[in-house]
Amino acid sequence: MAITPTLSSVGIGAGASGLDVGAIIDKLMTAEAAPLDTFDKKTASYQAKLSALGTLSGAVSTFQGSLSALTNSNNFRAVSATPSDLLVLSASAGAKAVAGSYNINVSQLAQAQTLTSAGMASKLSTIGSGAKTTVSFQLGSLAGGTFGVTGTTLSGSTLLTGISNGSLNINGTAIPTDASTKSARALAEAINAKSSTTGVTATAQPTVSNATMFSGFGNIATGADGTYSLSVGGIEIVTQGNGVAAGGGITAASLDTTLAGPNAISNALAAANITVTGKAADGNLQFTRADGSNLGIEEVVTGSVMGGIGHAANAVNDGSNVTLASSITLASGNASPITVAGSNPAATGLTAGTGGSYMNTGFTQDGTQATGSVVIDATNNSLQGIRDAINNAGLGVTASIVSDGTDKPYHLVLSSTKTGANSAMKISLSGSDGQPADSALNDLLSYDASGTQNLKQNSAAQNTNFSVNGIAITSSSNSVDSAIEGVTLSITKIGNSSLSVAKDTTTVKTSITAFVKAYNDLNTSIGKMTAFNPETKKGGVLLGDSTVQSIQSQLRRQLGAPITG
């Protein structure tokens, strides 16, 4: 019979077999776990090194990044441009800019010309008959003349009572007038006293007598009780006493001789700014007062007198007194429309409203700018059709439609795409097959500063005008890069500003500061990772690491090496 041995308890004490099975198992397990502990320690060590290397990599990357700004030589040549008034202009400086101080005075900003048509009740309604019409555009410059408003001759009531205060307002500014404002000259002086606020100057036109006034001047005959005198501008020209027969005294020929001078009469006329043209004997004698002052021509008679102005030698003359006046012309300083208002602008020879046109001005085409045309016919002869045709043609001109809210609100607005004085528009129309242009289209669109101006100018084509340290400069654009070498000016407002151009060390300082910080941070990181603590007998996680040693060596070598170039 087989006998099977059994183990009744693993907790047999010393009184039994004497074996401590639990202790044996613990030791066996500890022995088996020892390699795992070593592995865990190695894993922790590798992870610590990996983390340290990641930190080191980040510090090296930051350090490398700090070098990028220092490797750009332009940063060491950087120049700043600082204006004193940023509302007048801003500026930027390039590497070619030279340090210095500049005084800049802006008197005019560049702008594009804008023209506006008369109002239409609908932007879709047809204009004209639909006859094929070619609208041609040219761009160029204007020269000579003025842009403004021409008034009419002052009325007799104005010459008598003057212009009451409040009668005239120009561009929102009241023009002070009173009972003494009786001539074009006085009115012009009152307007010019406010030019700084209105932007408008006035010129009194010369006062000129009628070309036929002295036609048929009859020889003066005075009776026994008669006398005659002729005065011009308060200056007595000729006189004749009693009892002088016709032909024996004042005649057209003798009057011409007196006026021809030189004598006291001709000198007095010149002093009064009065000039003489033509001859009484030829019937075309005229007097002109160039300054626009009123000009009085008076015949004073007593007793029996025959002949004289408008009288034959045998026609009785009871005397005459004529006061001649002239008109004024308003000129806009920047060729902008002029608004005339007030309680009685008619007293000044002006009409209330906003407008203006070029006078005695010439147009010269700019050959460097493209010209072109559009065809308007029955398919597109509306404001909208004209607008679209112009915009699709690429003519250097843009078109839009603006509504002003009146009973005829729709206006076609044309603008040159470029600023500058060389971008003024000339618009001409022609028909096809020998036929004239559609008259309605011509009345709407034709525009020539030297001729017909059916469009109204809202803004003129003009350059930027400014000076740098007293040197006058003109530019077709408000962005100017040619006035000061290496500096680009962006001009935004009329006014004065100083400009300081100086070496810009800010970028270099910032770059060097960033480099120093990055270098120190890198060194600090390396120091912590490679340090040895003699007290704890422990070293940094990368102590003795060849990669770190190589980085330190390269850094020290590069920083200690001289810079070439």
Short mmCIF file of C-alpha atoms in Angstrom, two decimals, residues 79-510:
data_model
loop_
_atom_site.label_atom_id
_atom_site.label_comp_id
_atom_site.label_asym_id
_atom_site.label_seq_id
_atom_site.Cartn_x
_atom_site.Cartn_y
_atom_site.Cartn_z
CA VAL A 79 16.71 104.77 -38.82
CA SER A 80 13.54 106.21 -37.30
CA ALA A 81 11.50 109.11 -38.68
CA THR A 82 9.39 110.91 -36.07
CA PRO A 83 7.08 113.83 -36.99
CA SER A 84 6.00 116.34 -34.37
CA ASP A 85 2.41 116.39 -35.64
CA LEU A 86 0.98 113.02 -36.67
CA LEU A 87 -2.20 114.74 -37.91
CA VAL A 88 -0.18 116.46 -40.65
CA LEU A 89 1.96 113.51 -41.73
CA SER A 90 3.45 110.18 -40.81
CA ALA A 91 6.84 108.93 -41.98
CA SER A 92 8.96 105.83 -42.27
CA ALA A 93 12.70 105.64 -42.84
CA GLY A 94 14.76 103.06 -44.70
CA ALA A 95 18.41 102.09 -44.46
CA LYS A 96 19.45 104.90 -46.84
CA ALA A 97 17.97 107.63 -44.66
CA VAL A 98 20.41 110.11 -43.14
CA ALA A 99 19.92 111.51 -39.67
CA GLY A 100 18.71 115.11 -39.63
CA SER A 101 15.92 117.53 -38.75
CA TYR A 102 13.44 118.87 -41.27
CA ASN A 103 10.70 121.50 -41.18
CA ILE A 104 7.77 120.54 -43.39
CA ASN A 105 5.03 122.96 -44.42
CA VAL A 106 2.07 121.44 -46.30
CA SER A 107 -0.04 123.95 -48.24
CA GLN A 108 -2.10 121.62 -50.45
CA LEU A 109 -3.08 117.96 -50.63
CA ALA A 110 -3.21 115.92 -53.80
CA GLN A 111 -6.69 114.96 -54.94
CA ALA A 112 -8.52 113.60 -57.95
CA GLN A 113 -10.88 115.66 -60.06
CA THR A 114 -14.57 115.00 -59.51
CA LEU A 115 -17.32 116.16 -61.87
CA THR A 116 -21.08 115.99 -61.31
CA SER A 117 -23.90 116.06 -63.80
CA ALA A 118 -27.18 117.90 -63.53
CA GLY A 119 -29.92 116.10 -61.63
CA MET A 120 -32.24 113.57 -63.25
CA ALA A 121 -35.65 112.37 -62.02
CA SER A 122 -34.73 108.72 -62.64
CA LYS A 123 -31.51 106.81 -63.03
CA LEU A 124 -33.24 104.37 -65.38
CA SER A 125 -35.03 106.79 -67.71
CA THR A 126 -33.68 107.15 -71.24
CA ILE A 127 -31.65 110.21 -72.08
CA GLY A 128 -31.89 111.56 -75.60
CA SER A 129 -33.00 109.78 -78.74
CA GLY A 130 -30.72 106.76 -78.46
CA ALA A 131 -28.63 107.85 -81.45
CA LYS A 132 -25.19 106.24 -81.35
CA THR A 133 -22.85 108.65 -79.57
CA THR A 134 -19.20 108.17 -78.65
CA VAL A 135 -18.08 109.70 -75.36
CA SER A 136 -14.30 110.21 -75.34
CA PHE A 137 -12.15 110.82 -72.26
CA GLN A 138 -8.75 112.50 -72.07
CA LEU A 139 -6.63 113.17 -68.99
CA GLY A 140 -4.24 116.06 -68.71
CA SER A 141 -3.34 119.32 -67.00
CA LEU A 142 -4.94 122.75 -66.84
CA ALA A 143 -3.08 126.02 -67.16
CA GLY A 144 -3.91 129.68 -66.81
CA GLY A 145 -7.07 131.45 -65.82
CA THR A 146 -9.08 130.92 -62.68
CA PHE A 147 -11.92 128.80 -61.33
CA GLY A 148 -14.75 130.83 -59.97
CA VAL A 149 -17.88 132.88 -60.53
CA THR A 150 -18.42 135.97 -62.65
CA GLY A 151 -20.89 138.56 -61.39
CA THR A 152 -22.94 141.09 -63.28
CA THR A 153 -22.58 144.86 -63.30
CA LEU A 154 -23.72 146.47 -60.07
CA SER A 155 -27.20 147.91 -60.33
CA GLY A 156 -28.19 151.54 -60.14
CA SER A 157 -29.78 151.04 -56.72
CA THR A 158 -26.51 149.63 -55.41
CA LEU A 159 -24.63 152.67 -56.73
CA LEU A 160 -27.14 154.89 -54.98
CA THR A 161 -27.62 153.26 -51.58
CA GLY A 162 -24.75 150.81 -51.26
CA ILE A 163 -25.04 147.18 -50.11
CA SER A 164 -26.69 146.63 -46.75
CA ASN A 165 -24.94 144.40 -44.23
CA GLY A 166 -25.95 140.74 -44.45
CA SER A 167 -26.66 140.90 -48.16
CA LEU A 168 -23.76 138.60 -49.08
CA ASN A 169 -22.46 135.38 -47.60
CA ILE A 170 -19.64 133.37 -49.24
CA ASN A 171 -18.88 129.77 -48.23
CA GLY A 172 -20.65 130.28 -44.93
CA THR A 173 -18.93 133.54 -44.03
CA ALA A 174 -20.80 136.86 -43.91
CA ILE A 175 -19.19 139.66 -45.92
CA PRO A 176 -19.38 143.00 -44.08
CA THR A 177 -20.91 145.68 -46.33
CA ASP A 178 -22.71 148.96 -45.72
CA ALA A 179 -23.96 152.13 -47.39
CA SER A 180 -20.42 152.99 -48.49
CA THR A 181 -20.08 149.76 -50.49
CA LYS A 182 -21.19 151.26 -53.79
CA SER A 183 -18.54 150.07 -56.24
CA ALA A 184 -17.05 146.82 -57.45
CA ARG A 185 -13.74 147.91 -55.94
CA ALA A 186 -15.25 148.46 -52.48
CA LEU A 187 -17.13 145.15 -52.71
CA ALA A 188 -13.98 143.28 -53.73
CA GLU A 189 -12.08 144.78 -50.81
CA ALA A 190 -14.80 143.66 -48.39
CA ILE A 191 -14.72 140.11 -49.79
CA ASN A 192 -10.91 139.91 -49.74
CA ALA A 193 -10.90 140.94 -46.08
CA LYS A 194 -12.49 137.53 -45.38
CA SER A 195 -10.44 135.43 -47.83
CA SER A 196 -8.66 133.58 -45.06
CA THR A 197 -11.94 132.00 -43.98
CA THR A 198 -13.78 131.77 -47.31
CA GLY A 199 -10.87 130.59 -49.47
CA VAL A 200 -12.16 132.98 -52.11
CA THR A 201 -10.66 136.15 -53.56
CA ALA A 202 -12.51 138.83 -55.49
CA THR A 203 -11.30 140.92 -58.40
CA ALA A 204 -13.09 144.08 -59.45
CA GLN A 205 -13.37 144.24 -63.21
CA PRO A 206 -12.37 147.49 -64.93
CA THR A 207 -15.09 150.09 -65.24
CA VAL A 208 -15.43 150.97 -68.92
CA SER A 209 -17.61 153.55 -70.66
CA ASN A 210 -19.76 152.56 -73.61
CA ALA A 211 -17.79 152.33 -76.85
CA THR A 212 -20.39 154.45 -78.69
CA MET A 213 -20.95 157.01 -75.96
CA PHE A 214 -19.05 159.75 -77.77
CA SER A 215 -20.27 158.79 -81.22
CA GLY A 216 -21.56 161.97 -82.92
CA PHE A 217 -20.11 164.34 -80.32
CA GLY A 218 -21.33 167.71 -81.52
CA ASN A 219 -19.25 170.88 -81.46
CA ILE A 220 -20.11 172.90 -78.37
CA ALA A 221 -21.89 176.23 -78.91
CA THR A 222 -22.61 178.49 -75.91
CA GLY A 223 -25.00 181.40 -75.91
CA ALA A 224 -24.41 184.75 -74.27
CA ASP A 225 -25.44 183.24 -70.96
CA GLY A 226 -24.17 179.72 -71.57
CA THR A 227 -21.27 177.72 -70.13
CA TYR A 228 -20.18 174.08 -70.59
CA SER A 229 -17.80 171.75 -68.82
CA LEU A 230 -17.03 168.02 -69.21
CA SER A 231 -15.71 166.03 -66.22
CA VAL A 232 -14.56 162.42 -66.08
CA GLY A 233 -14.04 160.73 -62.71
CA GLY A 234 -14.33 164.13 -61.00
CA ILE A 235 -11.59 165.60 -63.16
CA GLU A 236 -12.61 168.59 -65.28
CA ILE A 237 -11.47 167.86 -68.83
CA VAL A 238 -12.64 170.86 -70.89
CA THR A 239 -14.67 174.04 -70.27
CA GLN A 240 -16.20 176.69 -72.49
CA GLY A 241 -17.49 180.12 -71.50
CA ASN A 242 -20.29 182.30 -72.90
CA GLY A 243 -20.82 183.33 -76.44
CA VAL A 244 -18.68 180.82 -78.32
CA ALA A 245 -20.03 179.61 -81.63
CA ALA A 246 -19.94 175.98 -82.72
CA GLY A 247 -16.48 175.13 -84.01
CA GLY A 248 -14.88 178.04 -82.21
CA GLY A 249 -14.47 176.24 -78.94
CA ILE A 250 -14.76 172.63 -77.86
CA THR A 251 -14.85 170.15 -80.71
CA ALA A 252 -14.34 166.42 -80.90
CA ALA A 253 -10.84 167.07 -82.28
CA SER A 254 -9.93 169.56 -79.52
CA LEU A 255 -11.20 167.14 -76.90
CA ASP A 256 -8.95 164.43 -78.34
CA THR A 257 -5.96 166.78 -78.29
CA THR A 258 -6.53 167.59 -74.62
CA LEU A 259 -6.88 163.96 -73.68
CA ALA A 260 -3.75 162.95 -75.62
CA GLY A 261 -1.53 165.10 -73.38
CA PRO A 262 0.92 165.20 -71.86
CA ASN A 263 -0.60 167.93 -69.77
CA ALA A 264 -2.19 168.50 -66.38
CA ILE A 265 -5.40 166.83 -67.52
CA SER A 266 -3.75 163.62 -68.76
CA ASN A 267 -1.62 163.48 -65.61
CA ALA A 268 -4.69 163.85 -63.38
CA LEU A 269 -6.48 161.08 -65.24
CA ALA A 270 -3.50 158.76 -64.85
CA ALA A 271 -3.34 159.53 -61.14
CA ALA A 272 -7.01 158.56 -60.84
CA ASN A 273 -6.24 155.26 -62.59
CA ILE A 274 -8.27 156.28 -65.63
CA THR A 275 -7.03 155.46 -69.11
CA VAL A 276 -8.23 156.77 -72.47
CA THR A 277 -8.66 154.77 -75.66
CA GLY A 278 -10.10 155.71 -79.03
CA LYS A 279 -11.04 159.20 -80.17
CA ALA A 280 -14.12 161.34 -79.97
CA ALA A 281 -13.55 162.37 -83.58
CA ASP A 282 -13.79 158.69 -84.56
CA GLY A 283 -16.81 158.10 -82.36
CA ASN A 284 -15.07 155.40 -80.24
CA LEU A 285 -13.68 157.36 -77.30
CA GLN A 286 -13.68 155.27 -74.10
CA PHE A 287 -12.63 155.86 -70.52
CA THR A 288 -11.54 152.93 -68.34
CA ARG A 289 -10.96 152.80 -64.61
CA ALA A 290 -8.83 149.71 -64.06
CA ASP A 291 -9.39 149.31 -60.31
CA GLY A 292 -13.15 148.88 -60.64
CA SER A 293 -14.08 152.12 -58.92
CA ASN A 294 -17.21 153.81 -60.21
CA LEU A 295 -16.63 156.20 -63.08
CA GLY A 296 -18.71 159.36 -63.40
CA ILE A 297 -18.95 161.25 -66.71
CA GLU A 298 -20.73 164.57 -66.31
CA GLU A 299 -21.65 167.49 -68.57
CA VAL A 300 -22.49 170.64 -66.58
CA VAL A 301 -24.26 173.38 -68.54
CA THR A 302 -25.71 176.76 -67.70
CA GLY A 303 -27.76 178.92 -69.97
CA SER A 304 -28.00 178.12 -73.66
CA VAL A 305 -25.73 175.29 -74.80
CA MET A 306 -25.83 173.09 -77.88
CA GLY A 307 -23.75 170.08 -78.95
CA GLY A 308 -21.84 167.66 -76.75
CA ILE A 309 -22.35 163.98 -75.87
CA GLY A 310 -25.16 162.58 -77.98
CA HIS A 311 -26.08 166.00 -79.35
CA ALA A 312 -25.47 167.48 -82.74
CA ALA A 313 -23.97 170.96 -82.97
CA ASN A 314 -27.44 172.50 -83.29
CA ALA A 315 -29.14 170.33 -80.64
CA VAL A 316 -29.83 171.81 -77.24
CA ASN A 317 -27.89 170.17 -74.40
CA ASP A 318 -29.35 170.42 -70.92
CA GLY A 319 -26.41 168.55 -69.36
CA SER A 320 -25.87 164.91 -68.44
CA ASN A 321 -24.58 162.86 -65.53
CA VAL A 322 -23.77 159.14 -65.87
CA THR A 323 -22.17 156.94 -63.22
CA LEU A 324 -20.66 153.76 -64.58
CA ALA A 325 -20.05 150.66 -62.47
CA SER A 326 -18.44 147.30 -63.08
CA SER A 327 -18.69 143.78 -61.69
CA ILE A 328 -16.62 141.42 -59.60
CA THR A 329 -15.19 137.97 -60.29
CA LEU A 330 -14.78 135.44 -57.51
CA ALA A 331 -11.88 132.97 -57.65
CA SER A 332 -11.65 129.84 -55.52
CA GLY A 333 -8.19 129.28 -54.06
CA ASN A 334 -8.36 125.50 -54.56
CA ALA A 335 -10.79 125.41 -57.50
CA SER A 336 -13.61 124.17 -55.28
CA PRO A 337 -17.22 125.24 -55.86
CA ILE A 338 -18.19 128.58 -54.35
CA THR A 339 -21.40 128.91 -52.33
CA VAL A 340 -23.07 132.32 -52.58
CA ALA A 341 -25.85 133.19 -50.15
CA GLY A 342 -27.13 136.08 -48.04
CA SER A 343 -30.25 138.21 -47.76
CA ASN A 344 -29.70 139.99 -51.09
CA PRO A 345 -26.77 138.64 -53.14
CA ALA A 346 -28.31 140.20 -56.25
CA ALA A 347 -27.25 143.60 -54.91
CA THR A 348 -23.67 142.45 -55.37
CA GLY A 349 -24.26 141.19 -58.90
CA LEU A 350 -24.09 137.55 -57.77
CA THR A 351 -26.65 134.74 -57.81
CA ALA A 352 -27.38 132.54 -54.81
CA GLY A 353 -26.25 128.94 -55.18
CA THR A 354 -23.16 126.75 -55.40
CA GLY A 355 -21.04 126.53 -58.52
CA GLY A 356 -18.12 127.77 -60.48
CA SER A 357 -16.33 127.21 -63.75
CA TYR A 358 -12.91 127.66 -65.32
CA MET A 359 -12.28 130.97 -67.04
CA ASN A 360 -9.51 131.60 -69.58
CA THR A 361 -8.03 128.18 -68.86
CA GLY A 362 -6.27 125.82 -71.25
CA PHE A 363 -6.17 122.01 -71.29
CA THR A 364 -3.08 119.96 -72.29
CA GLN A 365 -3.41 116.22 -72.66
CA ASP A 366 -0.98 114.01 -70.74
CA GLY A 367 0.37 111.56 -73.29
CA THR A 368 1.52 109.12 -70.61
CA GLN A 369 -2.04 108.40 -69.51
CA ALA A 370 -4.38 106.19 -71.46
CA THR A 371 -7.37 107.64 -73.25
CA GLY A 372 -10.51 105.85 -74.30
CA SER A 373 -14.15 106.10 -75.17
CA VAL A 374 -17.50 104.44 -74.65
CA VAL A 375 -20.46 104.18 -76.98
CA ILE A 376 -23.88 105.21 -75.73
CA ASP A 377 -26.92 104.22 -77.75
CA ALA A 378 -30.48 102.99 -77.26
CA THR A 379 -29.22 100.05 -75.19
CA ASN A 380 -27.57 102.06 -72.42
CA ASN A 381 -28.71 105.71 -72.65
CA SER A 382 -29.65 106.11 -68.98
CA LEU A 383 -27.62 107.28 -65.99
CA GLN A 384 -27.19 103.69 -64.90
CA GLY A 385 -26.24 102.54 -68.39
CA ILE A 386 -23.71 105.35 -68.78
CA ARG A 387 -22.24 104.57 -65.37
CA ASP A 388 -21.80 100.90 -66.18
CA ALA A 389 -20.34 101.59 -69.62
CA ILE A 390 -17.69 103.91 -68.17
CA ASN A 391 -16.77 101.57 -65.31
CA ASN A 392 -16.46 98.58 -67.63
CA ALA A 393 -14.20 100.42 -70.07
CA GLY A 394 -11.19 100.99 -67.78
CA LEU A 395 -10.66 104.60 -68.87
CA GLY A 396 -8.89 105.92 -65.77
CA VAL A 397 -12.27 107.32 -64.74
CA THR A 398 -14.84 105.86 -62.37
CA ALA A 399 -18.54 106.65 -62.40
CA SER A 400 -21.16 106.49 -59.67
CA ILE A 401 -24.70 107.75 -59.08
CA VAL A 402 -25.50 109.96 -56.09
CA SER A 403 -28.97 111.01 -54.92
CA ASP A 404 -29.45 114.38 -53.23
CA GLY A 405 -33.10 113.91 -52.22
CA THR A 406 -34.56 116.66 -54.43
CA ASP A 407 -37.20 116.27 -57.13
CA LYS A 408 -34.38 115.49 -59.57
CA PRO A 409 -32.07 113.66 -57.19
CA TYR A 410 -29.87 111.48 -59.38
CA HIS A 411 -26.48 112.81 -60.42
CA LEU A 412 -23.76 111.03 -62.36
CA VAL A 413 -20.43 111.57 -60.57
CA LEU A 414 -17.20 111.07 -62.50
CA SER A 415 -13.81 110.84 -60.78
CA SER A 416 -10.34 110.33 -62.17
CA THR A 417 -8.73 107.26 -60.62
CA LYS A 418 -5.44 109.06 -60.06
CA THR A 419 -4.68 112.10 -57.95
CA GLY A 420 -2.52 114.92 -59.24
CA ALA A 421 -2.75 117.95 -61.49
CA ASN A 422 -2.11 115.82 -64.60
CA SER A 423 -5.35 113.88 -64.15
CA ALA A 424 -7.91 116.53 -65.06
CA MET A 425 -10.63 115.28 -67.40
CA LYS A 426 -11.74 116.46 -70.81
CA ILE A 427 -14.92 114.82 -72.13
CA SER A 428 -16.01 115.22 -75.72
CA LEU A 429 -18.89 113.67 -77.62
CA SER A 430 -19.27 112.77 -81.29
CA GLY A 431 -21.92 111.12 -83.40
CA SER A 432 -21.62 108.36 -85.98
CA ASP A 433 -22.07 108.22 -89.75
CA GLY A 434 -21.54 111.95 -90.05
CA GLN A 435 -24.31 112.75 -87.57
CA PRO A 436 -23.77 114.99 -84.55
CA ALA A 437 -23.71 113.66 -81.02
CA ASP A 438 -27.03 113.24 -79.27
CA SER A 439 -27.78 116.73 -77.98
CA ALA A 440 -29.20 115.52 -74.66
CA LEU A 441 -26.07 113.48 -73.96
CA ASN A 442 -23.90 116.41 -75.02
CA ASP A 443 -25.73 118.74 -72.63
CA LEU A 444 -25.29 116.21 -69.85
CA LEU A 445 -21.66 115.11 -70.28
CA SER A 446 -19.63 117.53 -72.38
CA TYR A 447 -16.79 119.06 -70.35
CA ASP A 448 -13.75 121.08 -71.37
CA ALA A 449 -12.06 123.50 -68.98
CA SER A 450 -11.09 125.62 -71.98
CA GLY A 451 -14.63 125.63 -73.38
CA THR A 452 -18.06 124.20 -72.63
CA GLN A 453 -18.45 122.96 -69.08
CA ASN A 454 -21.77 121.14 -68.77
CA LEU A 455 -20.58 119.15 -65.75
CA LYS A 456 -19.96 120.85 -62.41
CA GLN A 457 -16.58 120.43 -60.77
CA ASN A 458 -16.75 119.34 -57.14
CA SER A 459 -13.02 118.89 -56.59
CA ALA A 460 -10.08 119.86 -58.76
CA ALA A 461 -7.23 117.68 -59.95
CA GLN A 462 -4.31 118.93 -57.91
CA ASN A 463 -0.89 117.99 -56.56
CA THR A 464 0.44 117.91 -53.06
CA ASN A 465 2.36 121.13 -52.47
CA PHE A 466 4.72 121.35 -49.54
CA SER A 467 8.18 122.53 -48.59
CA VAL A 468 11.05 120.82 -46.79
CA ASN A 469 13.36 123.28 -45.05
CA GLY A 470 12.06 125.98 -47.37
CA ILE A 471 12.50 124.01 -50.60
CA ALA A 472 9.23 123.81 -52.55
CA ILE A 473 8.18 120.29 -53.57
CA THR A 474 5.27 119.06 -55.67
CA SER A 475 3.93 115.52 -55.89
CA SER A 476 0.96 113.98 -57.66
CA SER A 477 0.39 111.74 -54.64
CA ASN A 478 0.07 112.28 -50.90
CA SER A 479 2.60 109.48 -50.40
CA VAL A 480 6.02 110.94 -51.22
CA ASP A 481 9.27 108.95 -51.18
CA SER A 482 11.48 111.26 -53.23
CA ALA A 483 11.62 114.43 -51.12
CA ILE A 484 13.99 113.16 -48.41
CA GLU A 485 16.31 110.30 -49.36
CA GLY A 486 15.33 107.06 -47.69
CA VAL A 487 12.21 108.56 -46.09
CA THR A 488 8.60 108.02 -47.17
CA LEU A 489 6.13 110.73 -46.17
CA SER A 490 2.40 110.09 -45.92
CA ILE A 491 0.79 113.53 -45.93
CA THR A 492 -2.73 113.77 -44.53
CA LYS A 493 -3.43 117.40 -43.65
CA ILE A 494 -2.48 120.97 -44.48
CA GLY A 495 -0.24 122.35 -41.76
CA ASN A 496 3.29 122.40 -40.33
CA SER A 497 5.31 119.64 -38.74
CA SER A 498 8.93 119.06 -37.91
CA LEU A 499 10.48 115.69 -38.73
CA SER A 500 13.35 114.11 -36.82
CA VAL A 501 15.32 111.40 -38.61
CA ALA A 502 17.69 109.58 -36.27
CA LYS A 503 19.50 106.29 -35.79
CA ASP A 504 17.07 103.77 -34.35
CA THR A 505 18.88 101.85 -31.59
CA THR A 506 15.69 100.47 -30.08
CA THR A 507 15.66 97.36 -32.26
CA VAL A 508 19.32 96.60 -31.57
CA LYS A 509 18.93 97.21 -27.83
CA THR A 510 15.93 94.92 -27.70
#
